[in-house]
Tab-separated table of C-alpha atoms and ligand atoms in Angstrom:
chain	number	residue	atom	x	y	z
S	1	UNK	CA	-22.613	-7.734	5.302
S	2	UNK	CA	-20.700	-8.637	2.119
S	3	UNK	CA	-19.726	-5.765	-0.141
S	4	UNK	CA	-22.810	-4.570	-1.967
S	5	UNK	CA	-23.025	-4.379	-5.743
S	6	UNK	CA	-22.952	-1.012	-7.471
S	7	UNK	CA	-26.660	-0.495	-8.050
S	8	UNK	CA	-27.643	-1.957	-4.679
S	9	UNK	CA	-25.309	0.579	-3.140
S	10	UNK	CA	-26.748	3.410	-5.218
S	11	UNK	CA	-30.386	2.783	-4.397
S	12	UNK	CA	-29.680	2.417	-0.670
S	13	UNK	CA	-26.897	5.011	-0.356
S	14	UNK	CA	-29.027	7.925	0.819
S	15	UNK	CA	-30.759	5.858	3.498
S	16	UNK	CA	-27.560	4.177	4.681
S	17	UNK	CA	-25.161	7.108	4.590
S	18	UNK	CA	-27.420	9.962	5.596
S	19	UNK	CA	-30.123	8.449	7.830
S	20	UNK	CA	-32.848	10.840	6.574
S	21	UNK	CA	-35.347	12.286	9.051
S	22	UNK	CA	-38.559	10.401	9.907
S	23	UNK	CA	-37.237	7.190	8.388
S	24	UNK	CA	-37.388	8.629	4.869
S	25	UNK	CA	-35.470	6.711	2.214
S	26	UNK	CA	-34.529	10.049	0.633
S	27	UNK	CA	-32.994	13.099	2.219
S	28	UNK	CA	-35.603	15.812	1.847
S	29	UNK	CA	-34.962	19.126	0.156
S	30	UNK	CA	-34.183	21.606	2.885
S	31	UNK	CA	-34.392	25.195	1.772
S	32	UNK	CA	-33.361	27.031	4.912
S	33	UNK	CA	-30.504	29.454	4.287
S	34	UNK	CA	-29.808	30.048	7.972
S	35	UNK	CA	-29.508	27.664	10.914
S	36	UNK	CA	-30.469	28.354	14.487
S	37	UNK	CA	-28.150	27.765	17.450
S	38	UNK	CA	-29.855	27.462	20.839
S	39	UNK	CA	-26.552	27.911	22.545
S	40	UNK	CA	-24.555	30.965	21.392
S	41	UNK	CA	-21.288	29.144	22.028
S	42	UNK	CA	-22.440	26.679	19.357
S	43	UNK	CA	-22.282	29.215	16.555
S	44	UNK	CA	-18.908	30.467	17.785
S	45	UNK	CA	-17.538	26.915	17.742
S	46	UNK	CA	-19.035	26.296	14.292
S	47	UNK	CA	-17.385	29.451	12.885
S	48	UNK	CA	-14.067	28.424	14.410
S	49	UNK	CA	-14.256	24.934	12.943
S	50	UNK	CA	-14.361	23.300	16.385
S	51	UNK	CA	-17.764	21.835	15.703
S	52	UNK	CA	-19.305	20.567	12.454
S	53	UNK	CA	-22.601	22.341	11.795
S	54	UNK	CA	-24.460	24.097	9.001
S	55	UNK	CA	-24.246	27.851	9.504
S	56	UNK	CA	-25.232	29.481	6.229
S	57	UNK	CA	-26.268	27.535	3.141
S	58	UNK	CA	-23.775	29.162	0.762
S	59	UNK	CA	-21.143	26.979	2.463
S	60	UNK	CA	-23.201	23.960	3.470
S	61	UNK	CA	-26.729	22.696	3.855
S	62	UNK	CA	-28.321	19.301	4.664
S	63	UNK	CA	-29.462	18.317	1.139
S	64	UNK	CA	-26.166	19.242	-0.465
S	65	UNK	CA	-24.203	17.529	2.310
S	66	UNK	CA	-26.207	14.342	1.736
S	67	UNK	CA	-25.340	14.390	-1.980
S	68	UNK	CA	-21.689	15.044	-1.134
S	69	UNK	CA	-21.657	11.930	1.052
S	70	UNK	CA	-23.115	9.862	-1.771
S	71	UNK	CA	-20.658	11.184	-4.355
S	72	UNK	CA	-17.777	10.574	-2.015
S	73	UNK	CA	-18.995	7.025	-1.461
S	74	UNK	CA	-19.319	6.535	-5.227
S	75	UNK	CA	-15.673	7.467	-5.862
S	76	UNK	CA	-14.265	5.960	-2.659
S	77	UNK	CA	-12.921	9.326	-1.522
S	78	UNK	CA	-11.955	11.185	1.639
S	79	UNK	CA	-14.519	13.950	1.057
S	80	UNK	CA	-16.527	15.753	-1.615
S	81	UNK	CA	-17.819	19.257	-2.263
S	82	UNK	CA	-20.628	20.206	-4.619
S	83	UNK	CA	-20.958	23.333	-6.736
S	84	UNK	CA	-23.621	24.931	-8.905
S	85	UNK	CA	-22.147	23.496	-12.137
S	86	UNK	CA	-19.225	21.411	-13.320
S	87	UNK	CA	-17.450	24.594	-14.425
S	88	UNK	CA	-17.984	26.099	-10.969
S	89	UNK	CA	-16.340	23.055	-9.359
S	90	UNK	CA	-13.331	23.266	-11.670
S	91	UNK	CA	-12.840	27.033	-11.562
S	92	UNK	CA	-13.489	27.419	-7.825
S	93	UNK	CA	-11.088	24.617	-6.907
S	94	UNK	CA	-8.305	25.829	-9.174
S	95	UNK	CA	-8.646	29.442	-8.018
S	96	UNK	CA	-8.553	28.186	-4.425
S	97	UNK	CA	-5.455	26.025	-4.850
S	98	UNK	CA	-3.216	27.834	-7.340
S	99	UNK	CA	-1.447	31.159	-7.259
S	100	UNK	CA	0.490	33.372	-9.665
S	101	UNK	CA	3.855	31.822	-10.466
S	102	UNK	CA	2.634	28.226	-10.193
S	103	UNK	CA	2.837	25.956	-13.217
S	104	UNK	CA	0.462	23.183	-14.262
S	105	UNK	CA	0.507	20.654	-17.064
S	106	UNK	CA	-2.836	20.457	-18.823
S	107	UNK	CA	-4.239	18.052	-21.380
S	108	UNK	CA	-4.393	19.557	-24.854
S	109	UNK	CA	-7.666	17.636	-25.336
S	110	UNK	CA	-10.170	19.425	-23.126
S	111	UNK	CA	-13.832	20.253	-22.858
S	112	UNK	CA	-14.051	23.679	-24.580
S	113	UNK	CA	-15.146	25.740	-21.566
S	114	UNK	CA	-12.460	24.201	-19.357
S	115	UNK	CA	-9.922	25.069	-22.017
S	116	UNK	CA	-11.256	28.628	-22.073
S	117	UNK	CA	-11.039	28.805	-18.268
S	118	UNK	CA	-7.347	27.860	-18.431
S	119	UNK	CA	-6.805	30.978	-20.562
S	120	UNK	CA	-8.294	32.952	-17.681
S	121	UNK	CA	-5.981	31.542	-15.037
S	122	UNK	CA	-3.048	32.257	-17.329
S	123	UNK	CA	-4.187	35.902	-17.206
S	124	UNK	CA	-4.001	35.600	-13.406
S	125	UNK	CA	-0.352	34.545	-13.604
S	126	UNK	CA	-0.540	30.745	-13.521
S	127	UNK	CA	1.702	29.123	-16.128
S	128	UNK	CA	0.113	26.391	-18.226
S	129	UNK	CA	1.801	23.899	-20.546
S	130	UNK	CA	-0.513	21.858	-22.774
S	131	UNK	CA	0.556	18.287	-23.382
S	132	UNK	CA	-0.653	15.272	-25.304
S	133	UNK	CA	-1.831	13.154	-22.360
S	134	UNK	CA	-1.935	9.998	-24.458
S	135	UNK	CA	1.876	10.176	-24.418
S	136	UNK	CA	3.512	10.108	-20.980
S	137	UNK	CA	6.833	11.394	-22.346
S	138	UNK	CA	5.134	14.707	-23.313
S	139	UNK	CA	3.776	15.060	-19.786
S	140	UNK	CA	7.190	14.305	-18.266
S	141	UNK	CA	8.926	16.767	-20.607
S	142	UNK	CA	6.558	19.543	-19.503
S	143	UNK	CA	7.555	19.198	-15.834
S	144	UNK	CA	9.247	22.216	-14.200
S	145	UNK	CA	10.417	22.921	-10.638
S	146	UNK	CA	7.277	25.046	-10.018
S	147	UNK	CA	4.848	22.434	-11.414
S	148	UNK	CA	1.979	21.985	-8.983
S	149	UNK	CA	0.006	19.360	-10.838
S	150	UNK	CA	-1.378	17.725	-13.960
S	151	UNK	CA	-4.962	18.266	-15.139
S	152	UNK	CA	-6.647	15.905	-17.578
S	153	UNK	CA	-9.941	14.376	-18.619
S	154	UNK	CA	-10.242	10.597	-18.831
S	155	UNK	CA	-11.695	10.169	-22.315
S	156	UNK	CA	-11.707	13.486	-24.141
S	157	UNK	CA	-14.650	14.823	-26.053
S	158	UNK	CA	-15.227	15.008	-29.007
S	159	UNK	CA	-12.330	12.973	-30.453
S	160	UNK	CA	-12.257	10.365	-27.612
S	161	UNK	CA	-8.525	10.411	-26.932
S	162	UNK	CA	-7.850	8.267	-23.834
S	163	UNK	CA	-5.353	9.751	-21.366
S	164	UNK	CA	-2.626	7.436	-20.144
S	165	UNK	CA	-3.976	7.681	-16.614
S	166	UNK	CA	-1.859	4.903	-15.117
S	167	UNK	CA	1.435	6.403	-16.273
S	168	UNK	CA	0.452	9.988	-15.396
S	169	UNK	CA	-0.775	8.956	-11.938
S	170	UNK	CA	2.495	7.160	-11.321
S	171	UNK	CA	4.468	10.190	-12.482
S	172	UNK	CA	2.495	12.646	-10.312
S	173	UNK	CA	2.899	10.350	-7.352
S	174	UNK	CA	6.686	10.179	-7.808
S	175	UNK	CA	6.940	13.958	-8.125
S	176	UNK	CA	4.526	14.640	-5.267
S	177	UNK	CA	2.273	16.832	-7.430
S	178	UNK	CA	-1.514	16.932	-7.740
S	179	UNK	CA	-3.191	14.667	-10.258
S	180	UNK	CA	-6.488	16.327	-11.189
S	181	UNK	CA	-8.845	14.176	-13.241
S	182	UNK	CA	-12.124	15.287	-14.790
S	183	UNK	CA	-14.144	12.067	-14.709
S	184	UNK	CA	-17.336	13.525	-16.213
S	185	UNK	CA	-17.171	11.306	-19.297
S	186	UNK	CA	-16.540	8.043	-17.455
S	187	UNK	CA	-18.101	8.138	-13.985
S	188	UNK	CA	-18.207	4.990	-11.836
S	189	UNK	CA	-18.784	2.160	-12.520
S	190	UNK	CA	-17.143	2.942	-15.899
S	191	UNK	CA	-13.899	4.126	-14.369
S	192	UNK	CA	-12.611	4.727	-10.846
S	193	UNK	CA	-10.080	7.562	-11.060
S	194	UNK	CA	-8.781	6.715	-7.589
S	195	UNK	CA	-7.397	3.437	-9.017
S	196	UNK	CA	-5.075	5.585	-11.127
S	197	UNK	CA	-3.866	7.623	-8.131
S	198	UNK	CA	-5.953	10.699	-8.966
S	199	UNK	CA	-5.735	13.271	-6.151
S	200	UNK	CA	-8.822	15.282	-7.037
S	201	UNK	CA	-11.692	14.106	-9.190
S	202	UNK	CA	-13.834	16.712	-10.947
S	203	UNK	CA	-17.247	15.866	-12.240
S	204	UNK	CA	-20.074	17.646	-13.988
S	205	UNK	CA	-23.120	16.169	-12.276
S	206	UNK	CA	-25.183	17.654	-15.101
S	207	UNK	CA	-24.126	14.818	-17.397
S	208	UNK	CA	-24.239	11.072	-16.614
S	209	UNK	CA	-24.603	11.393	-12.843
S	210	UNK	CA	-28.004	13.085	-13.155
S	211	UNK	CA	-28.654	11.880	-16.710
S	212	UNK	CA	-32.054	13.490	-17.182
S	213	UNK	CA	-31.122	16.984	-18.327
S	214	UNK	CA	-33.200	18.816	-15.718
S	215	UNK	CA	-30.436	20.050	-13.466
S	216	UNK	CA	-26.939	21.548	-13.381
S	217	UNK	CA	-24.312	20.604	-10.813
S	218	UNK	CA	-20.644	19.882	-10.255
S	219	UNK	CA	-18.400	18.266	-7.696
S	220	UNK	CA	-14.831	17.853	-6.600
S	221	UNK	CA	-13.924	14.697	-4.730
S	222	UNK	CA	-10.658	14.271	-2.826
S	223	UNK	CA	-9.569	10.637	-3.171
S	224	UNK	CA	-7.328	10.820	-0.096
S	225	UNK	CA	-4.354	9.700	-2.243
S	226	UNK	CA	-2.479	13.012	-2.126
S	227	UNK	CA	-0.294	14.177	0.740
S	228	UNK	CA	-1.321	17.807	1.210
S	229	UNK	CA	1.682	18.432	3.464
S	230	UNK	CA	3.787	18.555	0.283
S	231	UNK	CA	1.549	21.252	-1.259
S	232	UNK	CA	2.943	24.661	-0.328
S	233	UNK	CA	-0.218	26.681	-1.089
S	234	UNK	CA	-2.387	25.523	1.822
S	235	UNK	CA	-2.843	28.459	4.186
S	236	UNK	CA	-1.916	27.820	7.825
S	237	UNK	CA	-5.523	28.344	8.946
S	238	UNK	CA	-6.675	25.509	6.676
S	239	UNK	CA	-4.063	23.019	7.875
S	240	UNK	CA	-6.607	21.169	9.982
S	241	UNK	CA	-5.842	18.177	12.162
S	242	UNK	CA	-6.803	15.617	9.501
S	243	UNK	CA	-4.278	16.178	6.691
S	244	UNK	CA	-6.570	14.537	4.102
S	245	UNK	CA	-8.954	17.495	4.575
S	246	UNK	CA	-6.465	20.320	3.911
S	247	UNK	CA	-7.235	20.622	0.209
S	248	UNK	CA	-11.008	20.442	0.565
S	249	UNK	CA	-10.958	22.860	3.504
S	250	UNK	CA	-9.200	25.463	1.375
S	251	UNK	CA	-11.462	24.730	-1.621
S	252	UNK	CA	-14.500	25.094	0.636
S	253	UNK	CA	-13.381	28.422	2.129
S	254	UNK	CA	-11.609	30.116	-0.780
S	255	UNK	CA	-13.588	28.428	-3.539
S	256	UNK	CA	-17.130	27.685	-2.433
S	257	UNK	CA	-17.633	30.255	0.323
S	258	UNK	CA	-15.783	33.193	-1.256
S	259	UNK	CA	-16.637	32.632	-4.924
S	260	UNK	CA	-20.133	31.504	-4.012
S	261	UNK	CA	-21.168	29.116	-6.790
S	262	UNK	CA	-23.274	26.982	-4.439
S	263	UNK	CA	-25.425	24.063	-5.558
S	264	UNK	CA	-29.099	24.713	-4.799
S	265	UNK	CA	-30.744	22.184	-2.427
S	266	UNK	CA	-33.458	21.487	-5.019
S	267	UNK	CA	-30.719	20.634	-7.500
S	268	UNK	CA	-29.059	18.278	-5.015
S	269	UNK	CA	-32.330	16.350	-4.758
S	270	UNK	CA	-32.741	16.189	-8.553
S	271	UNK	CA	-29.158	14.941	-8.980
S	272	UNK	CA	-29.552	12.295	-6.270
S	273	UNK	CA	-32.667	10.951	-8.033
S	274	UNK	CA	-30.764	10.505	-11.279
S	275	UNK	CA	-27.795	8.870	-9.581
S	276	UNK	CA	-29.839	5.904	-8.418
S	277	UNK	CA	-29.915	4.449	-11.941
S	278	UNK	CA	-26.384	5.422	-12.986
S	279	UNK	CA	-25.113	1.903	-13.685
S	280	UNK	CA	-28.255	0.872	-15.586
S	281	UNK	CA	-28.159	3.937	-17.798
S	282	UNK	CA	-24.431	3.712	-18.444
S	283	UNK	CA	-24.637	0.050	-19.308
S	284	UNK	CA	-27.390	0.697	-21.857
S	285	UNK	CA	-25.698	3.789	-23.324
S	286	UNK	CA	-22.367	1.994	-23.711
S	287	UNK	CA	-24.053	-0.933	-25.401
S	288	UNK	CA	-25.875	1.408	-27.800
S	289	UNK	CA	-22.690	3.361	-28.508
S	290	UNK	CA	-20.738	0.269	-29.510
S	291	UNK	CA	-23.550	-0.915	-31.803
S	292	UNK	CA	-23.848	2.505	-33.389
S	293	UNK	CA	-20.087	2.990	-33.770
S	294	UNK	CA	-19.800	-0.391	-35.487
S	295	UNK	CA	-22.733	0.428	-37.767
S	296	UNK	CA	-21.246	3.804	-38.733
S	297	UNK	CA	-17.746	2.384	-39.162
S	298	UNK	CA	-19.099	-0.019	-41.782
S	299	UNK	CA	-21.257	2.533	-43.573
S	300	UNK	CA	-20.090	3.725	-47.029
S	301	UNK	CA	-21.196	7.336	-46.358
S	302	UNK	CA	-19.023	7.582	-43.236
S	303	UNK	CA	-15.344	8.456	-43.641
S	304	UNK	CA	-14.121	7.965	-40.091
S	305	UNK	CA	-15.459	7.053	-36.648
S	306	UNK	CA	-13.792	8.094	-33.402
S	307	UNK	CA	-14.723	5.667	-30.636
S	308	UNK	CA	-12.392	3.848	-28.218
S	309	UNK	CA	-14.325	0.613	-28.772
S	310	UNK	CA	-13.201	0.373	-32.382
S	311	UNK	CA	-10.081	-1.758	-32.841
S	312	UNK	CA	-8.169	0.843	-34.889
S	313	UNK	CA	-8.681	3.627	-32.295
S	314	UNK	CA	-5.157	4.734	-31.261
S	315	UNK	CA	-5.847	4.069	-27.549
S	316	UNK	CA	-8.141	1.068	-27.967
S	317	UNK	CA	-5.946	-1.058	-25.706
S	318	UNK	CA	-5.747	1.613	-23.000
S	319	UNK	CA	-9.536	1.922	-23.117
S	320	UNK	CA	-9.866	-1.856	-22.785
S	321	UNK	CA	-7.672	-1.782	-19.736
S	322	UNK	CA	-9.112	1.333	-18.083
S	323	UNK	CA	-12.854	1.171	-18.769
S	324	UNK	CA	-15.303	-1.340	-17.331
S	325	UNK	CA	-17.985	-3.112	-19.382
S	326	UNK	CA	-17.631	-0.960	-22.481
S	327	UNK	CA	-15.995	2.048	-24.059
S	328	UNK	CA	-18.098	5.003	-23.033
S	329	UNK	CA	-21.062	6.486	-24.848
S	330	UNK	CA	-19.569	9.380	-26.791
S	331	UNK	CA	-18.509	8.940	-30.372
S	332	UNK	CA	-17.720	11.291	-33.207
S	333	UNK	CA	-17.595	10.780	-36.931
S	334	UNK	CA	-16.952	12.436	-40.233
S	335	UNK	CA	-19.144	11.894	-43.257
S	336	UNK	CA	-17.432	11.234	-46.586
S	337	UNK	CA	-16.013	14.247	-48.366
S	338	UNK	CA	-18.602	16.472	-49.978
S	339	UNK	CA	-21.437	15.344	-47.702
S	340	UNK	CA	-23.017	18.203	-45.775
S	341	UNK	CA	-23.132	17.468	-42.017
S	342	UNK	CA	-25.744	20.187	-41.417
S	343	UNK	CA	-28.119	18.761	-44.026
S	344	UNK	CA	-27.538	15.310	-42.532
S	345	UNK	CA	-28.444	16.497	-39.024
S	346	UNK	CA	-31.637	18.048	-40.327
S	347	UNK	CA	-32.717	14.599	-41.547
S	348	UNK	CA	-32.531	13.032	-38.085
S	349	UNK	CA	-35.978	12.406	-36.634
S	350	UNK	CA	-35.297	10.887	-33.222
S	351	UNK	CA	-31.792	12.071	-32.438
S	352	UNK	CA	-31.869	15.589	-31.057
S	353	UNK	CA	-29.598	18.306	-32.390
S	354	UNK	CA	-28.366	19.766	-29.109
S	355	UNK	CA	-25.274	20.533	-27.096
S	356	UNK	CA	-24.875	18.631	-23.793
S	357	UNK	CA	-23.909	14.998	-23.306
S	358	UNK	CA	-24.498	12.097	-20.967
S	359	UNK	CA	-28.240	12.449	-21.371
S	360	UNK	CA	-30.823	9.677	-21.536
S	361	UNK	CA	-31.627	10.868	-25.069
S	362	UNK	CA	-29.225	10.606	-28.011
S	363	UNK	CA	-27.841	14.015	-28.992
S	364	UNK	CA	-25.903	15.149	-32.049
S	365	UNK	CA	-23.823	18.269	-32.568
S	366	UNK	CA	-21.537	19.702	-35.269
S	367	UNK	CA	-18.654	20.607	-32.951
S	368	UNK	CA	-16.298	22.884	-34.929
S	369	UNK	CA	-18.837	25.667	-35.652
S	370	UNK	CA	-20.440	25.470	-32.174
S	371	UNK	CA	-18.508	24.598	-29.009
S	372	UNK	CA	-15.117	25.085	-30.692
S	373	UNK	CA	-16.151	28.190	-32.634
S	374	UNK	CA	-14.021	30.446	-30.391
S	375	UNK	CA	-10.896	28.348	-30.987
S	376	UNK	CA	-8.549	28.982	-33.897
S	377	UNK	CA	-8.349	26.488	-36.766
S	378	UNK	CA	-4.846	25.656	-35.547
S	379	UNK	CA	-6.115	24.888	-32.013
S	380	UNK	CA	-8.833	22.662	-33.412
S	381	UNK	CA	-6.337	20.795	-35.531
S	382	UNK	CA	-4.164	20.169	-32.463
S	383	UNK	CA	-7.197	18.735	-30.699
S	384	UNK	CA	-7.915	16.528	-33.714
S	385	UNK	CA	-11.230	18.235	-34.529
S	386	UNK	CA	-12.144	18.444	-38.200
S	387	UNK	CA	-14.462	21.162	-39.551
S	388	UNK	CA	-17.161	18.642	-40.414
S	389	UNK	CA	-17.030	16.439	-37.293
S	390	UNK	CA	-20.297	15.365	-35.712
S	391	UNK	CA	-20.379	14.377	-32.038
S	392	UNK	CA	-22.933	11.888	-30.804
S	393	UNK	CA	-23.797	11.428	-27.149
S	394	UNK	CA	-25.535	8.078	-27.196
S	395	UNK	CA	-28.560	7.701	-24.959
S	396	UNK	CA	-30.583	4.812	-23.598
S	397	UNK	CA	-33.155	4.456	-26.392
S	398	UNK	CA	-33.768	1.054	-27.963
S	399	UNK	CA	-30.788	0.279	-30.162
S	400	UNK	CA	-32.815	-0.576	-33.275
S	401	UNK	CA	-34.590	2.789	-33.211
S	402	UNK	CA	-31.272	4.623	-33.186
S	403	UNK	CA	-29.849	2.583	-36.047
S	404	UNK	CA	-32.984	3.219	-38.127
S	405	UNK	CA	-32.709	6.963	-37.525
S	406	UNK	CA	-29.054	7.054	-38.606
S	407	UNK	CA	-29.675	4.722	-41.523
S	408	UNK	CA	-32.467	6.829	-42.994
S	409	UNK	CA	-30.625	10.118	-42.501
S	410	UNK	CA	-27.485	8.649	-44.106
S	411	UNK	CA	-29.543	7.490	-47.062
S	412	UNK	CA	-30.308	11.131	-47.909
S	413	UNK	CA	-26.637	12.124	-47.942
R	501	PLP	C1	-19.977	19.488	-19.355
R	501	PLP	C2	-18.597	19.306	-18.883
R	501	PLP	C3	-18.051	20.152	-17.906
R	501	PLP	C4	-18.822	21.331	-17.347
R	501	PLP	O1	-19.952	20.956	-16.656
R	501	PLP	P1	-21.241	21.927	-16.470
R	501	PLP	O2	-22.040	21.199	-15.448
R	501	PLP	O3	-21.915	22.021	-17.793
R	501	PLP	O4	-20.713	23.236	-16.000
R	501	PLP	C5	-16.776	19.909	-17.496
R	501	PLP	N1	-16.038	18.896	-17.994
R	501	PLP	C6	-16.522	18.057	-18.935
R	501	PLP	C7	-15.670	16.953	-19.434
R	501	PLP	C8	-17.821	18.236	-19.397
R	501	PLP	O5	-18.292	17.406	-20.340
């Protein structure tokens, strides 16, 4: 068969990859925590890793395994592991792979809770240097002999800085260090992090992958690009025969099993349902975002728009090269001086004032006094976040309805 298109693949992935019971086109939700072995040697072999089997659902279960297969297929990886949330995927994997005395280079433009988590691992003795990932020379300058990897997001929220993924991937590859990419903001088919030599891809499934705002989940996908033999932290017991599985084996044991932030089987089903329409939703959201960004950019009450699709965005050309069919669906903007962003938000009828992003519905949030409230003014300035900035996660509504909502709210400013 010729290579299937993205959406064809998505709507048939469960059936093709997982061969659900009874000829179902969906893997069913299986709630069993424990799994029976008719032959006692079977459970011994499963514990010793000599045989692949579900033993206890904190570590693996059929519904979660089916979703992992689909996510791995989506990113073209060598394996995937799901967690209860995006934060659980990030924190469990980093705790599993890093130890005191290691150094990592981290994007200075990060999702707020990820940034806060990096403060925690610093308390555990991991050294962190923040760098401007739009500038490869800053990343290179931060390198030290004990550097274990670089961690970045693709397009940062809320200011939409685009990381120089190609140059960073090249650099990590030359140095033999991990390239960890949070691809939550630009999941396939928007961007394939493997094309940029990412080693591990992190994703909050809560956002675009599910899209409907009814479920939390996270994943880490190993692209198979990294040679784990060069990574000194993999414990001898996790150096399994297939070298591509060393990292995930350690993340599964030390991260998922020991820290225990397991994705619920019901959640796996809800995420898989959303994933079927990923490309359709992303296409519509990206289209809406570009229309809205252009509208706002030309509006006299708007001082500045941050969106990679706008020609004067500092990384517009990187975004054009890296992103497929659009520029993402997150944009931020500042109203003109003196205009009250809170009063403006209160005038919106359709757009929902809420945190969260990547939803089917358009959401708006004043970022400085909410998700960046814990950060100092100096930190916010470094991230490019003004006190009055509004972030918009553009949904899949009809474009005209969104423009009307913004137009009438702006008229009251
Ligand atoms: C939301 C988000 C996360 C965390 O995901 P949760 O599922 O909410 O825990 C991580 N990274 C980015 C870029 C996000 O937007």
